[in-house]
Amino acid sequence: MKLSLRAKATLLAATLAAGLLGVAGALQYRDLGEGIRGVVHEQLDTLGESIVEDLSGNLETLLAVVEQQASVLDADTLADLRRTQDFVSRRAATRVLFDGTAIIGLDGVVLVNDPPLPQGTRLDLADRAYFRRVREEKRALISEPIRARTGGGPAVLMLAPVRGGDGRVLGYFAAGLALGRANALGGVAKAPLGRVLQLMRQVIDE
């Protein structure tokens, strides 16, 4: 199933809300009186919409950064693991915006990662839905919220094909954002409880 950028922003925000509040928060919210709950619902609708709008804009900008960084890589760089590691660890612009950066081979195996993977670790993403999509569609895309195999809890990944001079896809450049941290998604991870409750409400009411 393909989701629009706005739908992904909504799903991302809801996922973050669930992670922040947890089951205990949901139960406390259920215990609120009907009158108070109604007021909360009304007052927070607009705030929740604002979060989604902000996320949509941020996601679009960040995806453009990932796509641009993929465009500066070439076959020579990908053929030298020391150069690829240096790129993701020191030179990639994504380092200051994202929580992690990687270069992935055509087969789905992570070639290099920042932060570096433990020595001897082989990370294969070939079975991931987002990787199958970027391989099939050959364009930059954003994953749905996932649990990253590098650890760290829920995250979203942005991927873009790395192309050679003849246009052939040589590999994939990827960058990830942890949903529970303050990062380039803006202040969503530190959003006031009221804003988060608006999104959590959808989970509670279902």
GROMACS .gro file of C-alpha atoms in nm:
model
  206
    1MET     CA    1   0.000   0.000   0.000
    2LYS     CA    2   0.137   0.341  -0.100
    3LEU     CA    3   0.068   0.633   0.131
    4SER     CA    4   0.073   1.000   0.042
    5LEU     CA    5   0.322   1.229   0.211
    6ARG     CA    6   0.044   1.376   0.422
    7ALA     CA    7  -0.081   1.032   0.523
    8LYS     CA    8   0.270   0.936   0.626
    9ALA     CA    9   0.298   1.253   0.831
   10THR     CA   10  -0.026   1.168   1.010
   11LEU     CA   11   0.086   0.810   1.071
   12LEU     CA   12   0.425   0.930   1.192
   13ALA     CA   13   0.271   1.175   1.436
   14ALA     CA   14   0.029   0.916   1.570
   15THR     CA   15   0.310   0.665   1.615
   16LEU     CA   16   0.511   0.918   1.811
   17ALA     CA   17   0.211   0.998   2.028
   18ALA     CA   18   0.156   0.634   2.112
   19GLY     CA   19   0.518   0.594   2.205
   20LEU     CA   20   0.517   0.899   2.430
   21LEU     CA   21   0.200   0.823   2.620
   22GLY     CA   22   0.194   0.444   2.624
   23VAL     CA   23  -0.083   0.237   2.769
   24ALA     CA   24  -0.077   0.419   3.102
   25GLY     CA   25  -0.144   0.753   2.939
   26ALA     CA   26  -0.429   0.607   2.739
   27LEU     CA   27  -0.591   0.469   3.051
   28GLN     CA   28  -0.560   0.802   3.230
   29TYR     CA   29  -0.724   0.971   2.934
   30ARG     CA   30  -1.011   0.723   2.941
   31ASP     CA   31  -1.074   0.818   3.304
   32LEU     CA   32  -1.143   1.181   3.217
   33GLY     CA   33  -1.505   1.288   3.248
   34GLU     CA   34  -1.711   1.301   2.930
   35GLY     CA   35  -1.742   1.678   2.949
   36ILE     CA   36  -1.369   1.735   2.986
   37ARG     CA   37  -1.296   1.488   2.710
   38GLY     CA   38  -1.531   1.672   2.478
   39VAL     CA   39  -1.356   2.002   2.543
   40VAL     CA   40  -1.016   1.842   2.488
   41HIS     CA   41  -1.133   1.696   2.157
   42GLU     CA   42  -1.260   2.032   2.032
   43GLN     CA   43  -0.962   2.240   2.138
   44LEU     CA   44  -0.699   2.001   2.006
   45ASP     CA   45  -0.836   1.929   1.660
   46THR     CA   46  -0.672   2.237   1.511
   47LEU     CA   47  -0.345   2.176   1.694
   48GLY     CA   48  -0.325   1.820   1.566
   49GLU     CA   49  -0.384   1.942   1.212
   50SER     CA   50  -0.103   2.194   1.256
   51ILE     CA   51   0.140   1.919   1.360
   52VAL     CA   52   0.056   1.719   1.049
   53GLU     CA   53   0.105   2.025   0.826
   54ASP     CA   54   0.445   2.095   0.982
   55LEU     CA   55   0.551   1.732   0.944
   56SER     CA   56   0.446   1.721   0.579
   57GLY     CA   57   0.661   2.021   0.496
   58ASN     CA   58   0.959   1.891   0.691
   59LEU     CA   59   0.940   1.546   0.533
   60GLU     CA   60   0.936   1.692   0.184
   61THR     CA   61   1.240   1.911   0.255
   62LEU     CA   62   1.436   1.629   0.417
   63LEU     CA   63   1.364   1.393   0.130
   64ALA     CA   64   1.507   1.651  -0.110
   65VAL     CA   65   1.827   1.660   0.098
   66VAL     CA   66   1.859   1.280   0.082
   67GLU     CA   67   1.802   1.284  -0.293
   68GLN     CA   68   2.066   1.555  -0.342
   69GLN     CA   69   2.323   1.365  -0.135
   70ALA     CA   70   2.259   1.049  -0.336
   71SER     CA   71   2.331   1.247  -0.653
   72VAL     CA   72   2.688   1.334  -0.548
   73LEU     CA   73   2.788   0.968  -0.502
   74ASP     CA   74   2.941   0.778  -0.792
   75ALA     CA   75   3.066   0.432  -0.887
   76ASP     CA   76   3.422   0.503  -0.775
   77THR     CA   77   3.308   0.607  -0.427
   78LEU     CA   78   3.081   0.305  -0.388
   79ALA     CA   79   3.363   0.072  -0.491
   80ASP     CA   80   3.581   0.191  -0.201
   81LEU     CA   81   3.434   0.113   0.142
   82ARG     CA   82   3.675   0.350   0.315
   83ARG     CA   83   3.555   0.636   0.098
   84THR     CA   84   3.189   0.544   0.146
   85GLN     CA   85   3.235   0.527   0.524
   86ASP     CA   86   3.411   0.863   0.519
   87PHE     CA   87   3.123   1.009   0.320
   88VAL     CA   88   2.847   0.900   0.560
   89SER     CA   89   3.053   0.969   0.873
   90ARG     CA   90   3.211   1.303   0.784
   91ARG     CA   91   3.095   1.463   0.460
   92ALA     CA   92   2.725   1.386   0.412
   93ALA     CA   93   2.497   1.683   0.484
   94THR     CA   94   2.248   1.439   0.635
   95ARG     CA   95   2.471   1.400   0.942
   96VAL     CA   96   2.342   1.723   1.095
   97LEU     CA   97   1.977   1.655   1.009
   98PHE     CA   98   1.929   1.284   1.064
   99ASP     CA   99   2.001   1.032   1.339
  100GLY     CA  100   2.167   0.783   1.105
  101THR     CA  101   2.295   0.752   0.749
  102ALA     CA  102   2.372   0.447   0.534
  103ILE     CA  103   2.465   0.333   0.186
  104ILE     CA  104   2.291   0.016   0.075
  105GLY     CA  105   2.391  -0.220  -0.204
  106LEU     CA  106   2.164  -0.335  -0.484
  107ASP     CA  107   2.103  -0.658  -0.294
  108GLY     CA  108   1.977  -0.477   0.015
  109VAL     CA  109   2.287  -0.531   0.228
  110VAL     CA  110   2.408  -0.223   0.416
  111LEU     CA  111   2.757  -0.138   0.290
  112VAL     CA  112   2.837   0.136   0.542
  113ASN     CA  113   2.645   0.301   0.823
  114ASP     CA  114   2.681   0.602   1.052
  115PRO     CA  115   2.689   0.542   1.343
  116PRO     CA  116   2.910   0.248   1.238
  117LEU     CA  117   2.767  -0.100   1.290
  118PRO     CA  118   2.949  -0.336   1.529
  119GLN     CA  119   3.237  -0.513   1.356
  120GLY     CA  120   3.122  -0.823   1.173
  121THR     CA  121   2.755  -0.715   1.163
  122ARG     CA  122   2.574  -0.787   0.837
  123LEU     CA  123   2.251  -0.593   0.798
  124ASP     CA  124   2.023  -0.712   0.516
  125LEU     CA  125   1.720  -0.496   0.427
  126ALA     CA  126   1.613  -0.689   0.117
  127ASP     CA  127   1.293  -0.811   0.286
  128ARG     CA  128   1.182  -0.466   0.398
  129ALA     CA  129   0.882  -0.322   0.214
  130TYR     CA  130   1.043   0.021   0.175
  131PHE     CA  131   1.353  -0.131   0.017
  132ARG     CA  132   1.151  -0.338  -0.228
  133ARG     CA  133   0.965  -0.021  -0.325
  134VAL     CA  134   1.272   0.193  -0.384
  135ARG     CA  135   1.426  -0.088  -0.590
  136GLU     CA  136   1.111  -0.130  -0.800
  137GLU     CA  137   1.020   0.237  -0.842
  138LYS     CA  138   1.376   0.370  -0.871
  139ARG     CA  139   1.291   0.700  -0.703
  140ALA     CA  140   1.336   0.868  -0.366
  141LEU     CA  141   1.079   0.774  -0.104
  142ILE     CA  142   0.992   0.779   0.265
  143SER     CA  143   0.914   0.465   0.463
  144GLU     CA  144   0.618   0.423   0.692
  145PRO     CA  145   0.712   0.435   1.063
  146ILE     CA  146   0.916   0.121   1.134
  147ARG     CA  147   1.133  -0.032   1.404
  148ALA     CA  148   1.483   0.011   1.267
  149ARG     CA  149   1.707  -0.294   1.275
  150THR     CA  150   1.993  -0.077   1.399
  151GLY     CA  151   1.797  -0.028   1.723
  152GLY     CA  152   1.672   0.290   1.883
  153GLY     CA  153   1.295   0.241   1.861
  154PRO     CA  154   1.046   0.368   1.600
  155ALA     CA  155   1.190   0.557   1.304
  156VAL     CA  156   1.128   0.667   0.948
  157LEU     CA  157   1.380   0.612   0.670
  158MET     CA  158   1.431   0.818   0.356
  159LEU     CA  159   1.599   0.651   0.060
  160ALA     CA  160   1.715   0.760  -0.284
  161PRO     CA  161   1.885   0.568  -0.567
  162VAL     CA  162   2.252   0.633  -0.638
  163ARG     CA  163   2.299   0.646  -1.017
  164GLY     CA  164   2.597   0.612  -1.243
  165GLY     CA  165   2.677   0.839  -1.535
  166ASP     CA  166   2.464   0.621  -1.762
  167GLY     CA  167   2.163   0.643  -1.533
  168ARG     CA  168   2.189   0.290  -1.397
  169VAL     CA  169   2.114   0.243  -1.027
  170LEU     CA  170   2.434   0.153  -0.840
  171GLY     CA  171   2.301   0.144  -0.486
  172TYR     CA  172   2.091   0.344  -0.242
  173PHE     CA  173   2.156   0.632  -0.004
  174ALA     CA  174   1.945   0.627   0.313
  175ALA     CA  175   1.899   0.842   0.621
  176GLY     CA  176   1.684   0.778   0.927
  177LEU     CA  177   1.501   0.982   1.189
  178ALA     CA  178   1.416   0.843   1.531
  179LEU     CA  179   1.061   0.939   1.626
  180GLY     CA  180   1.127   0.974   1.997
  181ARG     CA  181   1.405   1.231   1.968
  182ALA     CA  182   1.425   1.602   1.900
  183ASN     CA  183   1.569   1.618   1.549
  184ALA     CA  184   1.499   1.759   1.204
  185LEU     CA  185   1.130   1.675   1.237
  186GLY     CA  186   1.112   1.990   1.446
  187GLY     CA  187   0.964   2.006   1.794
  188VAL     CA  188   0.728   1.714   1.747
  189ALA     CA  189   0.915   1.491   1.992
  190LYS     CA  190   0.886   1.771   2.249
  191ALA     CA  191   0.529   1.870   2.160
  192PRO     CA  192   0.308   1.980   2.450
  193LEU     CA  193   0.106   1.697   2.598
  194GLY     CA  194  -0.213   1.854   2.466
  195ARG     CA  195  -0.097   1.824   2.105
  196VAL     CA  196   0.005   1.465   2.155
  197LEU     CA  197  -0.327   1.381   2.319
  198GLN     CA  198  -0.514   1.497   2.010
  199LEU     CA  199  -0.333   1.235   1.805
  200MET     CA  200  -0.356   0.972   2.076
  201ARG     CA  201  -0.730   1.027   2.085
  202GLN     CA  202  -0.767   0.850   1.752
  203VAL     CA  203  -0.599   0.543   1.897
  204ILE     CA  204  -0.809   0.551   2.214
  205ASP     CA  205  -1.141   0.600   2.034
  206GLU     CA  206  -1.090   0.310   1.793
   0.00000   0.00000   0.00000
